[in-house]
Structure formats: structure tokens, C-alpha cells
Short mmCIF file of C-alpha atoms in Angstrom, two decimals:
data_model
loop_
_atom_site.label_atom_id
_atom_site.label_comp_id
_atom_site.label_asym_id
_atom_site.label_seq_id
_atom_site.Cartn_x
_atom_site.Cartn_y
_atom_site.Cartn_z
CA MET J 1 -30.62 -40.27 -41.12
CA GLY J 2 -33.06 -41.15 -38.41
CA PRO J 3 -32.50 -43.79 -35.81
CA ASN J 4 -35.32 -45.75 -34.20
CA VAL J 5 -38.68 -46.71 -35.64
CA VAL J 6 -40.80 -49.82 -35.79
CA MET J 7 -43.35 -49.96 -38.59
CA SER J 8 -45.92 -52.46 -39.77
CA LEU J 9 -47.67 -51.94 -43.09
CA MET J 10 -50.73 -54.19 -43.27
CA MET J 11 -52.53 -54.28 -46.59
CA ILE J 12 -56.07 -55.10 -47.61
CA PRO J 13 -55.61 -58.80 -48.41
CA PHE J 14 -56.00 -58.77 -52.16
CA LEU J 15 -54.92 -56.89 -55.25
CA MET J 16 -57.28 -56.22 -58.14
CA VAL J 17 -56.07 -55.20 -61.58
CA GLY J 18 -58.29 -54.77 -64.63
CA HIS J 19 -57.80 -56.72 -67.86
CA ASN J 20 -59.64 -55.69 -71.07
CA VAL J 21 -63.40 -55.57 -70.41
CA HIS J 22 -63.24 -57.71 -67.31
CA SER J 23 -61.14 -57.58 -64.19
CA ALA J 24 -58.85 -60.14 -62.64
CA SER J 25 -58.31 -60.42 -58.92
CA PHE J 26 -56.09 -62.48 -56.70
CA GLN J 27 -55.64 -62.87 -52.99
CA PHE J 28 -52.68 -63.56 -50.75
CA ASP J 29 -54.17 -65.34 -47.78
CA ASN J 30 -50.98 -66.23 -45.96
CA LEU J 31 -47.46 -65.27 -46.94
CA GLN J 32 -45.67 -68.15 -45.27
CA PHE J 33 -43.52 -68.64 -48.35
CA TYR J 34 -42.30 -66.60 -51.31
CA THR J 35 -45.18 -66.04 -53.71
CA LYS J 36 -44.60 -65.66 -57.44
CA ASP J 37 -46.96 -62.68 -57.50
CA ILE J 38 -44.69 -60.56 -55.31
CA SER J 39 -41.21 -59.41 -56.26
CA LEU J 40 -38.87 -58.78 -53.32
CA GLN J 41 -35.72 -56.69 -53.63
CA GLY J 42 -32.87 -55.64 -51.41
CA ASP J 43 -33.39 -56.47 -47.76
CA ALA J 44 -37.12 -57.19 -48.08
CA PHE J 45 -38.18 -60.64 -46.95
CA ILE J 46 -41.24 -62.64 -45.93
CA SER J 47 -41.58 -63.69 -42.31
CA ASN J 48 -44.55 -64.97 -40.32
CA GLY J 49 -47.01 -64.05 -43.03
CA THR J 50 -45.72 -60.50 -43.51
CA ILE J 51 -43.35 -58.78 -45.90
CA GLN J 52 -40.56 -57.01 -44.04
CA LEU J 53 -39.33 -54.13 -46.18
CA SER J 54 -36.04 -53.86 -44.29
CA GLN J 55 -33.80 -55.89 -42.05
CA VAL J 56 -33.57 -55.23 -38.32
CA ALA J 57 -30.35 -53.33 -38.95
CA LEU J 58 -28.99 -49.91 -39.74
CA ASN J 59 -28.94 -48.58 -43.30
CA SER J 60 -31.28 -51.22 -44.70
CA ALA J 61 -33.61 -50.81 -47.68
CA GLY J 62 -36.02 -53.01 -49.59
CA ARG J 63 -38.94 -53.13 -51.97
CA ALA J 64 -41.97 -55.34 -52.49
CA SER J 65 -43.84 -54.94 -55.77
CA TYR J 66 -46.42 -56.71 -57.89
CA ALA J 67 -44.53 -59.13 -60.12
CA ALA J 68 -46.36 -58.19 -63.34
CA PRO J 69 -46.39 -54.84 -65.17
CA ILE J 70 -49.40 -52.52 -64.85
CA HIS J 71 -50.69 -50.69 -67.94
CA LEU J 72 -50.81 -47.05 -66.82
CA TRP J 73 -51.61 -45.31 -70.11
CA ASP J 74 -52.25 -46.14 -73.76
CA ALA J 75 -49.64 -44.86 -76.22
CA GLU J 76 -52.01 -45.16 -79.21
CA THR J 77 -54.97 -43.28 -77.77
CA GLY J 78 -53.26 -41.25 -75.05
CA ASP J 79 -55.85 -42.51 -72.55
CA LEU J 80 -54.63 -42.41 -68.97
CA ALA J 81 -55.62 -44.82 -66.22
CA TRP J 82 -57.63 -44.13 -63.13
CA PHE J 83 -56.41 -46.04 -60.10
CA THR J 84 -56.92 -46.35 -56.38
CA THR J 85 -55.23 -48.37 -53.67
CA THR J 86 -55.99 -48.64 -49.97
CA PHE J 87 -53.79 -50.03 -47.23
CA SER J 88 -53.25 -49.82 -43.49
CA PHE J 89 -50.09 -49.64 -41.44
CA ILE J 90 -48.81 -49.28 -37.90
CA VAL J 91 -45.86 -47.30 -36.64
CA GLY J 92 -45.12 -49.02 -33.34
CA PRO J 93 -43.64 -47.56 -30.18
CA ALA J 94 -39.85 -47.39 -30.11
CA ALA J 95 -37.20 -46.61 -27.53
CA THR J 96 -36.94 -42.96 -28.53
CA THR J 97 -39.14 -40.18 -29.85
CA THR J 98 -36.85 -39.81 -32.88
CA PHE J 99 -37.83 -41.96 -35.86
CA GLY J 100 -36.41 -42.86 -39.24
CA ASP J 101 -36.92 -43.24 -41.93
CA GLY J 102 -40.16 -44.26 -43.63
CA ILE J 103 -42.19 -46.17 -46.20
CA SER J 104 -43.67 -45.35 -49.60
CA PHE J 105 -46.12 -46.47 -52.26
CA PHE J 106 -44.50 -46.07 -55.68
CA LEU J 107 -44.92 -46.39 -59.44
CA SER J 108 -41.77 -46.85 -61.51
CA PRO J 109 -40.65 -48.37 -64.81
CA PHE J 110 -41.08 -52.15 -64.92
CA PRO J 111 -39.35 -54.10 -63.55
CA SER J 112 -38.74 -52.37 -60.24
CA ILE J 113 -35.03 -51.85 -59.51
CA LEU J 114 -33.87 -50.98 -56.00
CA PRO J 115 -31.21 -48.25 -56.35
CA THR J 116 -27.85 -48.74 -54.71
CA ASN J 117 -27.15 -46.60 -51.66
CA SER J 118 -30.88 -45.93 -51.15
CA ALA J 119 -31.23 -46.59 -47.42
CA GLY J 120 -32.04 -44.01 -44.77
CA GLY J 121 -33.84 -40.90 -45.92
CA PHE J 122 -33.83 -42.09 -49.53
CA LEU J 123 -36.56 -44.61 -48.52
CA GLY J 124 -35.49 -47.28 -51.01
CA LEU J 125 -36.65 -44.96 -53.80
CA PHE J 126 -33.53 -43.09 -54.93
CA SER J 127 -29.78 -43.48 -54.84
CA ALA J 128 -27.98 -40.89 -52.76
CA GLU J 129 -26.08 -39.71 -55.82
CA THR J 130 -29.14 -38.77 -57.92
CA ALA J 131 -31.91 -38.35 -55.33
CA LEU J 132 -32.32 -34.61 -55.92
CA ASN J 133 -31.80 -34.66 -59.69
CA ALA J 134 -35.22 -35.01 -61.31
CA TYR J 135 -33.64 -35.52 -64.74
CA GLU J 136 -31.92 -38.70 -63.53
CA ASN J 137 -35.02 -40.40 -62.11
CA GLN J 138 -38.33 -41.80 -63.31
CA ILE J 139 -40.60 -42.55 -60.38
CA VAL J 140 -43.73 -41.28 -58.63
CA ALA J 141 -44.18 -42.01 -54.93
CA VAL J 142 -46.35 -41.22 -51.96
CA GLU J 143 -44.21 -41.25 -48.84
CA TYR J 144 -44.91 -41.61 -45.14
CA ASP J 145 -41.70 -40.06 -43.84
CA THR J 146 -40.99 -40.16 -40.13
CA TYR J 147 -37.73 -38.21 -40.10
CA GLY J 148 -36.84 -34.73 -41.30
CA ASN J 149 -33.80 -34.87 -43.57
CA PRO J 150 -32.29 -31.65 -45.02
CA TRP J 151 -34.63 -31.79 -48.04
CA ASP J 152 -37.67 -32.56 -45.84
CA PRO J 153 -39.98 -30.59 -43.61
CA PRO J 154 -38.56 -30.62 -40.05
CA SER J 155 -40.99 -33.25 -38.76
CA ALA J 156 -42.87 -36.38 -39.77
CA HIS J 157 -45.00 -35.88 -42.87
CA ILE J 158 -46.69 -37.38 -45.89
CA GLY J 159 -45.43 -36.27 -49.27
CA ILE J 160 -45.89 -36.73 -53.00
CA ASN J 161 -42.61 -37.19 -54.84
CA ILE J 162 -42.06 -36.73 -58.58
CA ASN J 163 -38.61 -37.93 -59.72
CA SER J 164 -36.98 -36.52 -56.57
CA ILE J 165 -36.62 -37.35 -52.89
CA ALA J 166 -37.64 -33.74 -52.20
CA SER J 167 -41.43 -33.87 -52.12
CA ALA J 168 -43.35 -31.76 -54.62
CA THR J 169 -45.85 -31.16 -51.83
CA SER J 170 -46.13 -32.36 -48.24
CA GLU J 171 -48.29 -32.18 -45.14
CA THR J 172 -47.18 -32.51 -41.53
CA LEU J 173 -48.41 -35.51 -39.55
CA PRO J 174 -49.76 -35.02 -36.02
CA SER J 175 -46.79 -35.84 -33.80
CA VAL J 176 -48.93 -37.78 -31.34
CA ASN J 177 -49.55 -40.45 -33.98
CA VAL J 178 -45.99 -41.10 -35.13
CA GLY J 179 -44.73 -44.12 -33.21
CA SER J 180 -47.99 -44.39 -31.27
CA GLY J 181 -48.81 -47.93 -32.38
CA LEU J 182 -52.20 -46.80 -33.69
CA THR J 183 -53.40 -48.25 -36.99
CA ALA J 184 -53.43 -45.77 -39.86
CA PHE J 185 -55.33 -46.22 -43.12
CA ALA J 186 -54.06 -44.73 -46.37
CA THR J 187 -55.87 -44.30 -49.67
CA VAL J 188 -54.04 -43.20 -52.81
CA ASN J 189 -56.11 -42.10 -55.83
CA TYR J 190 -55.34 -40.85 -59.30
CA GLU J 191 -58.03 -39.08 -61.33
CA PRO J 192 -56.87 -38.84 -64.98
CA ASN J 193 -59.22 -36.09 -66.18
CA ALA J 194 -58.06 -33.67 -63.50
CA LYS J 195 -54.55 -35.21 -63.44
CA ASN J 196 -54.97 -35.27 -59.66
CA LEU J 197 -52.87 -37.59 -57.48
CA SER J 198 -54.14 -37.58 -53.91
CA VAL J 199 -53.56 -39.35 -50.62
CA VAL J 200 -55.51 -39.47 -47.38
CA VAL J 201 -54.05 -40.93 -44.19
CA THR J 202 -56.56 -41.51 -41.40
CA TYR J 203 -56.16 -42.58 -37.80
CA PRO J 204 -59.67 -43.77 -36.85
CA GLN J 205 -58.74 -43.90 -33.16
CA PHE J 206 -56.83 -40.68 -32.66
CA ASN J 207 -57.26 -40.74 -28.88
CA VAL J 208 -57.36 -44.14 -27.19
CA ASN J 209 -59.74 -42.77 -24.55
CA VAL J 210 -62.14 -41.01 -26.91
CA GLU J 211 -63.91 -42.23 -30.04
CA SER J 212 -62.41 -39.79 -32.51
CA SER J 213 -60.35 -39.72 -35.69
CA VAL J 214 -57.90 -37.50 -37.50
CA SER J 215 -57.11 -37.36 -41.20
CA VAL J 216 -54.28 -35.78 -43.16
CA SER J 217 -54.77 -35.26 -46.89
CA LEU J 218 -52.63 -34.11 -49.76
CA TRP J 219 -52.93 -33.72 -53.53
CA PHE J 220 -50.79 -32.76 -56.50
CA LEU J 221 -51.58 -32.19 -60.18
CA VAL J 222 -49.39 -34.31 -62.46
CA ASP J 223 -49.84 -35.87 -65.89
CA LEU J 224 -48.36 -39.30 -65.28
CA ARG J 225 -47.81 -39.77 -69.03
CA THR J 226 -45.07 -37.13 -68.86
CA VAL J 227 -43.30 -38.89 -65.99
CA LEU J 228 -43.77 -42.64 -66.37
CA PRO J 229 -43.69 -45.17 -69.22
CA GLU J 230 -46.80 -46.91 -70.51
CA TRP J 231 -46.19 -50.00 -68.38
CA VAL J 232 -45.15 -49.59 -64.76
CA SER J 233 -44.22 -51.44 -61.61
CA VAL J 234 -46.39 -50.83 -58.54
CA GLY J 235 -45.21 -51.52 -55.02
CA PHE J 236 -43.92 -50.41 -51.64
CA SER J 237 -40.48 -49.48 -50.36
CA GLY J 238 -38.98 -48.87 -46.94
CA ALA J 239 -35.66 -48.04 -45.34
CA THR J 240 -33.81 -47.65 -42.08
CA GLY J 241 -31.18 -45.00 -41.40
CA GLN J 242 -27.99 -44.47 -39.45
CA ARG J 243 -28.07 -44.47 -35.66
CA SER J 244 -27.05 -40.96 -34.60
CA ARG J 245 -26.47 -41.77 -30.95
CA SER J 246 -26.52 -44.77 -28.66
CA LEU J 247 -30.06 -46.04 -28.36
CA SER J 248 -31.72 -49.23 -27.26
CA GLY J 249 -34.12 -51.11 -29.49
CA PHE J 250 -34.06 -51.49 -33.25
CA PRO J 251 -34.20 -49.04 -36.15
CA THR J 252 -36.87 -49.18 -38.84
CA ILE J 253 -38.79 -52.38 -39.36
CA CYS J 254 -41.21 -52.06 -42.28
CA SER J 255 -43.57 -54.87 -43.12
CA THR J 256 -46.60 -55.55 -45.26
CA ARG J 257 -49.44 -57.96 -44.84
CA ASN J 258 -50.08 -58.77 -48.47
CA LEU J 259 -50.06 -56.25 -51.29
CA GLY J 260 -53.18 -54.21 -50.83
CA ARG J 261 -55.99 -53.60 -53.26
CA LEU J 262 -55.29 -51.85 -56.54
CA ARG J 263 -57.81 -51.27 -59.29
CA VAL J 264 -56.78 -49.70 -62.58
CA GLU J 265 -59.17 -48.56 -65.31
CA ILE J 266 -58.77 -46.65 -68.55
CA ALA J 267 -61.37 -44.95 -70.75
CA GLY J 268 -64.17 -46.50 -68.72
CA ASN J 269 -62.83 -50.03 -69.10
CA PRO J 270 -60.26 -51.95 -67.11
CA LEU J 271 -56.77 -51.96 -68.60
CA ASP J 272 -54.81 -54.78 -70.18
#
């Protein structure tokens, strides 16, 4: 498990979810107190207007999810939802160049349940006992993983995970950005006709001295009806790992500023 990382995940300040032929939206202006629209699990907590996905401690894990179920597909018609969500986050400088462990955007059966023993490289997504057994899990996630565990690529990466902590596909992140303190912007899309789940992570200011940007993208074909139930939980997870040697500073701190923007539509109309 990786030692030191400081992360901030700052979301677009409102979440939009479709209902029937119109859409409903809500906004979290200031998270100074627990809001009924956000479900916190494990070590996640709200502090100073942000959601911290883990404690400032080793082997900590937490989740923050939308408190209501999202209608992903229609069992009667077979229609599958289109959705998109956009959020920004910062991985801040730490006392070492080794980081762990990461954050994720996930869809799982409702209500969200944080697995036991899911800290460290399991990112608050899977228990250590079943993390590599796809038959024991029911979850789809897009991970920003800052530490290479045995099932991971050897360096920081983004990945798409289907029922397993081992990513179905992954793409290496430029090492200069991990822990740089630069703001990254992530967009996750699902296109139901092509069954295409995609993610783009962009650093608009790749070099602090030059106006430039760098993007890392990834996609995977998956029929979400074969993986997830009709109604799902949507949220974010994060975890810290085990310190492998004596280091100053703190391990992972994951936080969110509100819950991002999510729009879900089905068959040309917003979903229930």
C-alpha cells in the first residue's frame, strides 16, 4: 500500500438528475453541515465546506454518494441511460514522491455499502478478500490511482474497473502531475448505443511557466445492464494505505467540494 498523498477533489457545485420529461437539479452551496442529499460512509466526513473521503490516518477509507437511487436502465423496455459527470480535483504536494492510494467515481447497487477491509489499494471499492473475484462484486468505477499495487500498472494511472480492483483497461498518468498540486478536470461519459464508458482527465496548466495542457483519456465497451441493477448508487470513494517506511507528513487526504454535476437520460428523455 502506498504511503503519502494529499488529495482534494473539488466538484462542480451542483448535481443534476433527470426525472420523467423534466429534470430536477439541486445545488450544495456550502457544506458546513451534514446534508441529507449526501450519504457519508466509513471515514468520510464534512469539514470546512468539503467532504473528506478519508481520515488523516493510515488505512482509512470512505465514500460519499448521492442519497437517492439513480435509474440506470429500464427493465421493461431494456433502454439504457446516457450519463455524464464532470469534476475537478487536486493532488497536493507531499513529503515524498511515493503516493497512495487514490480516489474513484463509482456506480454500485443502491444503497452504497462501504466494504470492510477496503482501505489502501482497494480504494474504498472492494474488500481485500474479494477484490479480484469479479463474480463476488457488482460495481463499475473509474479510478485515479496514485500507487502501483501488484494488480496495477507500476505507476500512477487512471483505470476503468468492472467488478474487480484490477482495471479492465488503464492509462498511465504523466508523473510530473501526480502530487504537483495542479488542478485536474475529469469528465466521465457513458454512451448507451455504443456501450462506451469513457473518461478524460485534463491538466489545463501542465507547465506552470507555459500556457499548455495535457490530457489522458481512456474508454471501455461495457453493457451496464449486464453488470449493474436497474437502480444504482452514484458517488466517490477514497482510501489511504499503509506507511511502508518512516515519512513525515500525512498519508492520503481525499476531499470533495460538493457532489459534481450528473445528468442521466434514457431513450431521449430524462429518467425517473
